[in-house]
Short mmCIF file of C-alpha atoms in Angstrom, two decimals:
data_model
loop_
_atom_site.label_atom_id
_atom_site.label_comp_id
_atom_site.label_asym_id
_atom_site.label_seq_id
_atom_site.Cartn_x
_atom_site.Cartn_y
_atom_site.Cartn_z
CA GLY A 32 -13.85 -8.20 13.55
CA ILE A 33 -11.93 -6.79 10.91
CA GLN A 34 -11.10 -9.19 8.07
CA VAL A 35 -7.83 -8.50 5.65
CA GLU A 36 -7.55 -9.88 2.65
CA GLN A 37 -4.53 -10.21 0.26
CA SER A 38 -4.35 -10.87 -3.15
CA PRO A 39 -2.16 -12.41 -4.86
CA PRO A 40 -1.09 -14.74 -2.26
CA ASP A 41 1.70 -15.83 -4.48
CA LEU A 42 4.13 -13.93 -7.02
CA ILE A 43 6.73 -15.05 -9.28
CA LEU A 44 8.66 -12.16 -11.01
CA GLN A 45 11.74 -11.59 -13.24
CA GLU A 46 14.42 -9.10 -11.66
CA GLY A 47 13.71 -5.78 -12.96
CA ALA A 48 9.65 -6.62 -13.46
CA ASN A 49 7.26 -3.97 -11.42
CA SER A 50 4.72 -5.27 -9.51
CA THR A 51 1.26 -4.54 -7.55
CA LEU A 52 -0.02 -6.11 -4.24
CA ARG A 53 -3.21 -5.28 -3.04
CA CYS A 54 -4.81 -5.64 0.75
CA ASN A 55 -8.93 -4.99 1.29
CA PHE A 56 -10.10 -4.54 4.65
CA SER A 57 -13.85 -5.10 5.84
CA ASP A 58 -14.23 -1.87 7.81
CA SER A 59 -13.02 1.73 8.54
CA VAL A 60 -9.45 1.56 10.01
CA ASN A 61 -6.87 4.03 11.92
CA ASN A 62 -3.71 2.32 11.22
CA LEU A 63 -2.80 0.19 8.11
CA GLN A 64 0.52 -0.71 7.81
CA TRP A 65 2.87 -2.95 5.14
CA PHE A 66 5.63 -5.30 6.29
CA HIS A 67 8.36 -7.31 4.33
CA GLN A 68 9.03 -10.35 6.17
CA ASN A 69 12.49 -11.39 4.80
CA PRO A 70 13.49 -15.15 4.10
CA TRP A 71 15.02 -15.00 8.05
CA GLY A 72 11.92 -14.12 9.40
CA GLN A 73 12.46 -10.60 10.44
CA LEU A 74 9.34 -8.33 9.95
CA ILE A 75 10.47 -5.09 8.58
CA ASN A 76 8.38 -1.69 8.56
CA LEU A 77 7.87 -0.76 4.91
CA PHE A 78 4.82 1.56 5.68
CA TYR A 79 2.95 3.25 8.10
CA ILE A 80 -0.33 4.50 5.76
CA PRO A 81 -3.70 4.92 6.91
CA SER A 82 -4.49 7.06 4.09
CA GLY A 83 -2.72 8.69 1.09
CA THR A 84 0.78 7.84 -0.71
CA LYS A 85 4.18 7.48 0.17
CA GLN A 86 7.24 6.75 -1.49
CA ASN A 87 10.23 4.88 -0.40
CA GLY A 88 12.97 4.21 -3.28
CA ARG A 89 11.73 1.68 -5.34
CA LEU A 90 8.43 1.35 -3.04
CA SER A 91 5.66 3.43 -2.78
CA ALA A 92 1.89 2.10 -1.26
CA THR A 93 -1.00 4.25 -1.46
CA THR A 94 -4.28 3.96 0.53
CA VAL A 95 -7.78 4.68 -0.40
CA ALA A 96 -9.51 4.53 2.96
CA THR A 97 -12.95 5.44 1.85
CA GLU A 98 -12.74 2.46 -0.33
CA ARG A 99 -11.24 0.38 2.23
CA TYR A 100 -7.91 -0.86 -0.16
CA SER A 101 -3.99 -0.24 0.11
CA LEU A 102 -1.70 -1.14 -2.73
CA LEU A 103 1.82 -1.76 -2.47
CA TYR A 104 4.25 -1.30 -5.53
CA ILE A 105 7.34 -2.51 -6.15
CA SER A 106 9.54 -1.50 -9.17
CA SER A 107 12.55 -2.56 -10.81
CA SER A 108 12.16 -5.49 -8.36
CA GLN A 109 15.73 -7.09 -6.99
CA THR A 110 16.01 -10.52 -5.90
CA THR A 111 16.49 -8.96 -2.08
CA ASP A 112 12.76 -8.02 -2.40
CA SER A 113 11.97 -11.88 -1.84
CA GLY A 114 9.62 -13.09 0.94
CA VAL A 115 6.53 -12.31 2.21
CA TYR A 116 4.60 -8.85 2.35
CA PHE A 117 2.05 -8.52 5.21
CA CYS A 118 -0.82 -6.03 4.98
CA ALA A 119 -2.09 -4.86 8.83
CA VAL A 120 -4.68 -3.00 10.12
CA ARG A 121 -6.01 -1.66 13.57
CA GLY A 122 -9.69 -0.40 13.50
CA GLY A 123 -11.00 2.40 15.51
CA SER A 124 -12.14 0.23 18.71
CA GLN A 125 -9.34 -2.00 18.67
CA GLY A 126 -5.92 -1.81 19.71
CA ASN A 127 -3.98 -4.37 18.04
CA LEU A 128 -3.17 -5.18 14.55
CA ILE A 129 -5.02 -7.70 12.26
CA PHE A 130 -2.32 -9.18 9.65
CA GLY A 131 -3.70 -10.54 6.08
CA LYS A 132 -2.32 -13.50 4.99
CA GLY A 133 0.35 -12.24 3.17
CA THR A 134 1.92 -12.22 -0.71
CA LYS A 135 4.89 -14.57 -0.78
CA LEU A 136 7.10 -12.89 -3.69
CA SER A 137 9.58 -14.42 -5.79
CA VAL A 138 12.20 -12.44 -7.70
CA LYS A 139 14.12 -14.46 -10.16
CA PRO A 140 17.57 -13.67 -11.39
CA ASP B 27 16.45 2.79 20.18
CA ALA B 28 17.84 -0.50 19.36
CA GLY B 29 14.26 -1.72 18.76
CA VAL B 30 11.73 -4.37 20.55
CA ILE B 31 14.59 -6.76 21.70
CA GLN B 32 13.32 -10.44 22.48
CA SER B 33 14.90 -13.34 23.86
CA PRO B 34 16.26 -16.02 23.40
CA ARG B 35 16.07 -16.05 19.71
CA HIS B 36 15.95 -19.76 19.48
CA GLU B 37 14.73 -22.18 22.07
CA VAL B 38 14.36 -26.23 21.40
CA THR B 39 12.72 -27.93 24.75
CA GLU B 40 10.94 -31.41 25.24
CA MET B 41 7.68 -31.50 25.97
CA GLY B 42 6.15 -31.15 29.24
CA GLN B 43 8.97 -28.60 30.18
CA GLU B 44 8.32 -24.89 31.14
CA VAL B 45 9.24 -22.15 28.48
CA THR B 46 9.88 -18.36 29.53
CA LEU B 47 10.05 -16.03 26.41
CA ARG B 48 10.79 -12.61 27.03
CA CYS B 49 10.54 -9.06 25.69
CA LYS B 50 11.82 -5.31 25.72
CA PRO B 51 9.52 -2.67 23.97
CA ILE B 52 10.78 0.13 22.44
CA SER B 53 11.39 2.68 25.75
CA GLY B 54 8.28 4.93 26.03
CA HIS B 55 6.06 2.77 24.06
CA ASP B 56 2.69 2.12 26.10
CA TYR B 57 1.38 -0.88 24.09
CA LEU B 58 2.76 -4.40 23.87
CA PHE B 59 1.85 -7.37 21.61
CA TRP B 60 2.53 -10.98 21.73
CA TYR B 61 1.66 -12.71 18.41
CA ARG B 62 2.47 -16.36 17.55
CA GLN B 63 3.26 -17.63 13.40
CA THR B 64 2.83 -20.60 12.10
CA MET B 65 2.58 -22.09 8.56
CA MET B 66 -1.27 -23.09 9.37
CA ARG B 67 -2.57 -19.84 10.95
CA GLY B 68 -0.39 -17.26 9.91
CA LEU B 69 0.24 -14.18 12.38
CA GLU B 70 -2.17 -14.40 15.14
CA LEU B 71 -2.60 -11.88 18.11
CA LEU B 72 -2.38 -13.91 21.83
CA ILE B 73 -2.33 -11.02 24.03
CA TYR B 74 -1.74 -7.51 24.09
CA PHE B 75 -1.38 -4.89 27.22
CA ASN B 76 -1.72 -0.99 27.30
CA ASN B 77 -0.01 0.35 30.15
CA ASN B 78 1.34 -2.75 31.67
CA VAL B 79 -2.09 -3.78 31.94
CA PRO B 80 -3.55 -6.79 29.99
CA ILE B 81 -6.36 -5.88 27.16
CA ASP B 82 -7.32 -8.88 25.33
CA ASP B 83 -5.86 -12.09 25.90
CA SER B 84 -8.80 -13.84 24.09
CA GLY B 85 -6.03 -14.81 21.61
CA MET B 86 -4.17 -17.11 24.20
CA PRO B 87 -4.61 -20.60 23.22
CA GLU B 88 -5.22 -22.44 26.59
CA ASP B 89 -4.46 -22.24 30.31
CA ARG B 90 -0.89 -23.05 29.58
CA PHE B 91 -0.18 -20.21 28.58
CA SER B 92 0.53 -16.93 30.34
CA ALA B 93 1.63 -13.65 30.04
CA LYS B 94 3.09 -10.62 32.33
CA MET B 95 4.29 -7.20 32.33
CA PRO B 96 5.54 -6.20 35.07
CA ASN B 97 6.90 -2.81 34.50
CA ALA B 98 6.44 -0.46 31.17
CA SER B 99 9.99 -2.38 29.94
CA PHE B 100 10.14 -5.84 30.45
CA SER B 101 7.05 -8.86 29.49
CA THR B 102 7.24 -12.56 29.60
CA LEU B 103 5.16 -14.91 27.97
CA LYS B 104 5.21 -18.64 29.50
CA ILE B 105 4.12 -21.91 28.34
CA GLN B 106 3.72 -24.63 31.02
CA PRO B 107 3.99 -27.84 30.13
CA SER B 108 5.02 -27.27 26.26
CA GLU B 109 3.38 -29.31 23.72
CA PRO B 110 4.54 -30.44 20.35
CA ARG B 111 1.69 -28.21 18.87
CA ASP B 112 3.35 -24.89 20.51
CA SER B 113 6.24 -25.03 18.09
CA ALA B 114 6.41 -21.40 16.17
CA VAL B 115 7.70 -18.08 16.02
CA TYR B 116 6.31 -15.78 18.82
CA PHE B 117 6.87 -12.19 17.80
CA CYS B 118 6.21 -9.05 20.50
CA ALA B 119 5.86 -5.84 19.30
CA SER B 120 5.26 -2.43 20.64
CA SER B 121 3.82 0.78 19.84
CA LEU B 122 3.04 4.28 20.79
CA GLN B 123 -0.64 5.37 21.57
CA GLY B 124 -2.07 2.22 19.65
CA ARG B 125 -5.92 3.58 19.79
CA ALA B 126 -4.62 6.72 17.94
CA GLY B 127 -3.12 5.06 14.89
CA THR B 128 0.44 4.61 15.24
CA GLU B 129 3.08 2.52 14.02
CA ALA B 130 4.16 -0.73 15.79
CA PHE B 131 7.34 -2.36 15.38
CA PHE B 132 8.47 -5.99 15.74
CA GLY B 133 11.35 -8.00 17.50
CA GLN B 134 13.28 -10.42 15.81
CA GLY B 135 10.98 -13.24 17.37
CA THR B 136 11.69 -16.64 19.15
CA ARG B 137 11.69 -19.82 17.04
CA LEU B 138 10.31 -22.23 19.66
CA THR B 139 10.97 -26.06 19.26
CA VAL B 140 9.20 -28.30 21.38
CA VAL B 141 10.25 -32.20 20.56
#
C-alpha cells in the first residue's frame, strides 16, 4: 500500500514565526487532505488538495502530485495552532485514507 | 448539516463487557470509515463501507470486533468482549464518492477506556 511520511515529527515555534510541514507519499494519489488535531482530539479539515495550491487565511498548502509531496505553510503562528498536523492520502484503487504519523506543533507565547 | 455524529463521546467499561459505538454519517455520503487512534499505532483504518456494504475489514484486529451499517444513516462498531488493550479513540468518518477523490469528514470520536 501507499506509504505516507511526514516531517518533521516535532516542531516548536515562537508565536509569530512561520513554518513548513512536509508530506511525502510513495505512489500516485487522487486525494490528499491536511488535518489539524487540536488538543481536544478533534480532527479538523484544513485542506483537500490532491494537486495545486490553496490558501485559507494564514495557512496555505501546495501539492506537487508528479513529485509525490505536499507542503503545509503556517505563517505568523499563534498558540491556537498547536496540535498535531496530519497528512492523509487515498490511492487510485483504494477507498480509504492512509494517514502519516503527523507533525506535533507547539507554539509558545 | 451537523457533520458526522458519534456517540457516546466517552465510554468507560470493565474488561469483558460488550461495547457499542455509534456513528451517523453526513447525509448523502456513500462511504463510511471507522478508524482507531492510539499513541503506539497512530490512526489506523479498521473497516470501511461503500453504500452500506463492507468493502475492507482487514484492519479489524480480531473476531471480538464487528461493524454493521444497516442503512445509509447509521453504523455501529461493537467490541465483545472488551479488553484493556482496546482502549483508544475511535473515529468515524464519511465521504461522498471516495474513489473519485473527495473530501472525508471526521466525527468527534469516542474515547474508550477498558479497565
